[in-house]
Short mmCIF file of C-alpha atoms in Angstrom, two decimals:
data_model
loop_
_atom_site.label_atom_id
_atom_site.label_comp_id
_atom_site.label_asym_id
_atom_site.label_seq_id
_atom_site.Cartn_x
_atom_site.Cartn_y
_atom_site.Cartn_z
CA MET H 1 -8.48 -8.01 13.95
CA LEU H 2 -5.11 -9.37 12.35
CA GLU H 3 -2.48 -8.07 10.99
CA PRO H 4 -2.44 -7.12 7.92
CA ASP H 5 -0.78 -10.04 6.38
CA LEU H 6 -2.85 -12.64 7.84
CA LEU H 7 -6.03 -10.85 7.16
CA ALA H 8 -4.80 -11.23 3.19
CA VAL H 9 -4.66 -14.67 3.37
CA ARG H 10 -8.16 -15.05 5.35
CA ILE H 11 -9.75 -13.11 2.92
CA ALA H 12 -7.84 -14.45 -0.46
CA THR H 13 -9.07 -18.07 0.84
CA ALA H 14 -12.48 -16.64 1.46
CA GLN H 15 -13.27 -15.47 -2.54
CA ARG H 16 -11.53 -18.47 -3.24
CA ASN H 17 -13.36 -20.88 -1.44
CA GLY H 18 -16.67 -18.15 -2.53
CA LEU H 19 -16.13 -18.67 -5.88
CA ALA H 20 -16.26 -22.32 -6.26
CA ARG H 21 -20.20 -22.22 -5.26
CA SER H 22 -20.38 -20.51 -8.04
CA LYS H 23 -17.99 -20.92 -11.01
CA THR H 24 -16.40 -23.79 -12.98
CA VAL H 25 -13.58 -24.74 -11.58
CA ILE H 26 -10.37 -25.23 -14.11
CA PRO H 27 -6.78 -25.76 -10.88
CA ALA H 28 -3.59 -24.99 -12.00
CA GLY H 29 -1.35 -25.43 -9.91
CA PRO H 30 -0.29 -22.21 -8.68
CA PHE H 31 -3.61 -20.55 -9.58
CA THR H 32 -7.38 -21.07 -9.53
CA GLY H 33 -9.70 -20.20 -12.49
CA MET H 34 -13.62 -19.67 -12.18
CA LEU H 35 -14.96 -19.69 -15.12
CA THR H 36 -19.01 -18.11 -15.54
CA GLU H 37 -20.31 -19.59 -18.17
CA GLY H 38 -21.33 -17.46 -20.65
CA GLY H 39 -21.66 -14.35 -18.50
CA HIS H 40 -19.10 -10.73 -19.24
CA PRO H 41 -15.85 -11.76 -19.00
CA MET H 42 -14.79 -9.36 -15.99
CA ALA H 43 -16.72 -12.26 -14.09
CA SER H 44 -14.02 -15.48 -15.20
CA TYR H 45 -10.85 -14.71 -13.94
CA ALA H 46 -8.13 -16.65 -11.63
CA VAL H 47 -7.16 -16.21 -7.78
CA ALA H 48 -4.85 -18.70 -6.12
CA THR H 49 -4.87 -21.72 -5.06
CA GLU H 50 -2.79 -22.00 -1.81
CA PRO H 51 -3.10 -18.01 -0.25
CA GLY H 52 -0.62 -17.34 2.03
CA LYS H 53 2.02 -19.43 -0.38
CA ARG H 54 4.93 -17.23 -2.01
CA VAL H 55 4.79 -18.70 -5.39
CA THR H 56 7.93 -19.46 -6.73
CA ASP H 57 7.27 -21.89 -10.27
CA LEU H 58 4.02 -21.16 -12.53
CA ALA H 59 4.64 -24.88 -13.56
CA GLY H 60 2.46 -24.61 -16.92
CA SER H 61 0.12 -23.31 -14.85
CA VAL H 62 -1.08 -19.94 -17.72
CA GLU H 63 -0.94 -22.96 -20.13
CA VAL H 64 -3.23 -24.85 -18.46
CA LEU H 65 -5.49 -21.12 -18.09
CA ARG H 66 -5.14 -20.06 -21.54
CA ALA H 67 -6.90 -23.10 -22.96
CA ALA H 68 -10.05 -22.55 -21.39
CA PHE H 69 -10.55 -19.48 -21.02
CA PRO H 70 -11.40 -17.55 -24.07
CA PRO H 71 -9.04 -16.69 -26.38
CA GLY H 72 -7.39 -13.23 -25.10
CA LEU H 73 -9.39 -12.75 -21.91
CA LEU H 74 -7.28 -14.54 -19.10
CA ARG H 75 -6.80 -12.12 -16.11
CA PHE H 76 -5.75 -12.79 -12.84
CA GLU H 77 -7.59 -11.22 -9.30
CA LEU H 78 -5.29 -11.83 -6.44
CA ILE H 79 -4.47 -9.86 -3.28
CA GLU H 80 -0.69 -9.61 -3.54
CA GLN H 81 0.42 -10.13 0.39
CA ALA H 82 -1.52 -13.84 -0.36
CA CYS H 83 0.35 -15.34 -3.09
CA PRO H 84 3.88 -13.12 -2.73
CA GLY H 85 5.68 -13.39 -6.18
CA ALA H 86 3.05 -14.27 -8.12
CA SER H 87 2.60 -11.50 -10.16
CA ASP H 88 5.93 -10.82 -11.37
CA LEU H 89 6.13 -14.08 -12.58
CA LEU H 90 2.80 -13.50 -14.87
CA ILE H 91 4.85 -10.49 -16.04
CA ALA H 92 7.28 -12.21 -16.91
CA ALA H 93 5.10 -15.75 -18.46
CA GLY H 94 3.50 -12.55 -20.80
CA LEU H 95 0.35 -10.92 -18.42
CA MET H 96 0.15 -7.27 -17.52
CA VAL H 97 -1.04 -5.24 -14.25
CA THR H 98 -4.32 -3.25 -15.20
CA ALA H 99 -4.74 -1.78 -12.18
CA ARG H 100 -2.94 -1.98 -8.26
CA ILE H 101 -6.29 -1.24 -6.23
CA PRO H 102 -6.08 -0.60 -1.76
CA LEU H 103 -7.75 -3.93 -0.90
CA MET H 104 -9.39 -2.68 2.16
CA THR H 105 -10.40 -4.35 5.48
CA VAL H 106 -13.49 -3.15 8.40
CA ASP H 107 -15.25 -5.23 11.75
CA PRO H 108 -18.00 -4.82 11.57
CA ALA H 109 -17.72 -4.22 15.17
CA ASP H 110 -16.28 -1.32 14.74
CA VAL H 111 -17.79 0.46 11.99
CA THR H 112 -18.78 3.83 12.83
CA VAL H 113 -22.73 4.01 11.36
CA PRO H 114 -22.75 7.91 10.22
CA GLU H 115 -26.76 9.86 11.16
CA ILE H 116 -28.73 9.89 8.51
CA PRO H 117 -29.89 12.73 7.10
CA HIS H 118 -33.64 14.39 7.25
CA GLY H 119 -36.23 12.12 4.55
CA VAL H 120 -34.13 9.78 3.97
CA THR H 121 -34.55 6.52 4.88
CA ILE H 122 -32.77 2.76 4.65
CA GLN H 123 -33.64 -0.73 4.29
CA ARG H 124 -32.49 -4.48 2.98
CA VAL H 125 -33.97 -4.95 -0.10
CA THR H 126 -36.08 -7.33 -0.29
CA THR H 127 -38.88 -6.91 -2.35
CA ALA H 128 -38.81 -7.51 -6.79
CA GLY H 129 -39.22 -3.78 -6.41
CA ASP H 130 -36.74 -3.26 -4.12
CA ALA H 131 -34.25 -5.07 -6.43
CA THR H 132 -35.44 -3.06 -9.06
CA ALA H 133 -35.57 0.42 -8.00
CA ALA H 134 -31.97 -0.01 -6.59
CA ASN H 135 -30.52 -1.96 -9.48
CA ALA H 136 -31.32 1.54 -11.56
CA VAL H 137 -29.03 3.86 -9.38
CA ALA H 138 -26.25 1.53 -9.94
CA HIS H 139 -26.71 1.02 -13.31
CA VAL H 140 -27.10 4.92 -14.43
CA ALA H 141 -24.38 6.14 -11.28
CA PHE H 142 -21.69 4.02 -12.85
CA GLY H 143 -22.93 5.07 -16.61
CA ALA H 144 -24.02 1.23 -17.72
CA PRO H 145 -25.95 1.05 -21.42
CA GLY H 146 -28.98 0.43 -21.75
CA GLU H 147 -31.95 0.69 -19.73
CA PRO H 148 -32.10 -0.91 -16.48
CA GLY H 149 -32.85 -4.42 -16.01
CA VAL H 150 -35.98 -5.70 -14.10
CA SER H 151 -34.89 -7.66 -10.90
CA GLY H 152 -35.71 -11.15 -9.92
CA GLU H 153 -36.96 -11.71 -5.94
CA PRO H 154 -33.40 -10.78 -3.53
CA GLY H 155 -31.52 -14.50 -2.08
CA PRO H 156 -30.12 -16.15 0.86
CA VAL H 157 -28.84 -13.00 2.63
CA GLU H 158 -26.05 -15.07 2.25
CA ASP H 159 -25.51 -15.48 -1.24
CA GLY H 160 -24.87 -11.39 -1.30
CA GLY H 161 -27.58 -8.67 -0.88
CA SER H 162 -28.17 -5.19 -1.08
CA VAL H 163 -29.25 -1.47 0.68
CA LEU H 164 -31.88 0.75 -0.66
CA ALA H 165 -30.98 4.06 0.74
CA ARG H 166 -34.00 7.53 -0.61
CA LEU H 167 -34.62 10.14 0.15
CA ASP H 168 -38.51 12.08 0.76
CA GLY H 169 -38.90 7.96 -1.07
CA LYS H 170 -36.72 8.34 -4.16
CA PRO H 171 -34.74 5.97 -3.84
CA VAL H 172 -30.67 7.33 -4.27
CA ALA H 173 -28.08 5.22 -3.30
CA VAL H 174 -27.47 1.17 -2.79
CA ALA H 175 -24.51 -0.22 -1.39
CA SER H 176 -23.83 -4.42 -2.07
CA TRP H 177 -22.20 -7.32 -0.53
CA THR H 178 -21.69 -10.91 -2.60
CA GLY H 179 -21.69 -14.24 -0.93
CA VAL H 180 -20.33 -14.61 2.52
CA ALA H 181 -17.55 -17.81 2.52
CA ASP H 182 -16.25 -18.05 6.21
CA GLY H 183 -17.13 -15.34 7.44
CA VAL H 184 -16.03 -13.22 4.79
CA THR H 185 -17.55 -10.42 2.25
CA GLU H 186 -16.62 -8.43 0.18
CA ILE H 187 -18.97 -4.55 0.15
CA ALA H 188 -19.57 -3.51 -4.20
CA GLY H 189 -21.66 -1.74 -6.25
CA ILE H 190 -21.82 1.72 -4.05
CA ALA H 191 -23.74 3.92 -5.72
CA THR H 192 -25.34 7.27 -5.68
CA ALA H 193 -27.43 9.02 -7.73
CA GLU H 194 -25.30 11.78 -9.56
CA GLU H 195 -27.82 15.12 -8.08
CA HIS H 196 -27.12 13.40 -4.25
CA ARG H 197 -23.58 12.78 -4.76
CA ARG H 198 -21.30 14.73 -1.79
CA LYS H 199 -23.77 15.06 0.70
CA GLY H 200 -23.29 11.86 2.74
CA LEU H 201 -25.26 9.12 1.45
CA ALA H 202 -22.34 6.31 0.35
CA THR H 203 -21.36 6.63 3.78
CA LEU H 204 -24.65 6.10 4.58
CA VAL H 205 -25.26 3.03 1.79
CA THR H 206 -21.39 0.91 3.09
CA ALA H 207 -22.57 1.24 6.86
CA TYR H 208 -25.44 0.03 6.20
CA ALA H 209 -25.14 -3.00 4.41
CA VAL H 210 -21.55 -3.84 6.20
CA ARG H 211 -23.87 -3.54 9.45
CA THR H 212 -26.56 -5.48 8.11
CA ALA H 213 -23.80 -8.06 7.14
CA ALA H 214 -23.60 -8.76 10.29
CA GLU H 215 -26.61 -9.31 11.37
CA ARG H 216 -28.28 -10.51 8.93
CA ALA H 217 -25.64 -13.37 7.67
CA GLY H 218 -23.04 -13.60 9.66
CA VAL H 219 -20.13 -11.63 8.98
CA THR H 220 -17.38 -11.47 11.10
CA LEU H 221 -15.53 -9.42 8.02
CA ALA H 222 -15.63 -7.43 5.53
CA TRP H 223 -13.21 -5.70 2.46
CA LEU H 224 -13.72 -3.72 -0.93
CA THR H 225 -11.41 -1.74 -2.97
CA PRO H 226 -12.30 2.26 -3.89
CA GLY H 227 -12.06 3.54 -7.36
CA ASP H 228 -10.58 6.61 -6.47
CA ASP H 229 -8.73 8.33 -3.75
CA GLY H 230 -11.67 9.86 -3.10
CA ALA H 231 -13.74 6.78 -2.17
CA GLU H 232 -11.55 4.82 0.06
CA LYS H 233 -11.04 8.48 1.90
CA VAL H 234 -15.65 7.77 2.11
CA TYR H 235 -15.12 4.11 3.05
CA ARG H 236 -12.28 5.45 5.96
CA GLN H 237 -15.41 7.78 7.96
CA VAL H 238 -16.79 4.61 8.07
CA GLY H 239 -14.44 2.06 9.47
CA PHE H 240 -12.01 0.96 6.67
CA SER H 241 -8.31 0.74 6.82
CA HIS H 242 -5.68 0.05 3.74
CA VAL H 243 -4.07 -3.15 4.54
CA ALA H 244 -3.05 -5.14 1.50
CA ASP H 245 -3.10 -4.77 -2.29
CA ALA H 246 -5.50 -6.46 -5.13
CA VAL H 247 -3.48 -6.70 -8.08
CA HIS H 248 -5.17 -7.38 -12.11
CA LEU H 249 -3.43 -9.07 -14.10
CA GLY H 250 -4.59 -9.71 -18.06
CA GLU H 251 -3.12 -10.06 -21.56
CA HIS H 252 -2.22 -7.97 -23.34
CA PRO H 253 -4.35 -6.55 -25.90
#
């Protein structure tokens, strides 16, 4: 396994390369804007242009990005160890830190896969029906408004995918991986139906998502950002360890 700072640079580089495949790219000196046209505001943000290089001068980048992003919605999602100095300069330029989150990684070869509980089955999502069921679990678990939508057929595993756990045939937990770039993926959307929490299902689907992404999509490094201390403990059981820190910054409301 690489040293933590090298891991941070590898992830930031893969993040930049992967996002550039599907978003509108806005070059802006030390940062690169990644815009999702017509999408949710949280899906557009700026990342480091040259991971591993200290940022010493904003060089007008904030003004360029403000002009490209919708008014008041400029956001940055950075890995602090991959762009030292960046967050302090952005704060001085008028942005505020909205989150600091541990960034955890695991080598898929080191993942601990728990025993599957009685009555539980787990499988890769391969059909539109499975995708819709997985989306419904996450929709309710995350408290999203409205009704969950109907999903289409899953795409190539290299573009991301999910695993779905069922208990006695009922969908109860899901975990996903994002599009793979340079052998790296983010494990995201980990959700368990409220009535089935604290039964080890989040640990189970997380481990299977990492292993499936490795076996099917060639992933050699997986990362995630836990929502809280409880989630961090869950991911440590799988084999993830805290190696860096994600920092999110945005415009003042």
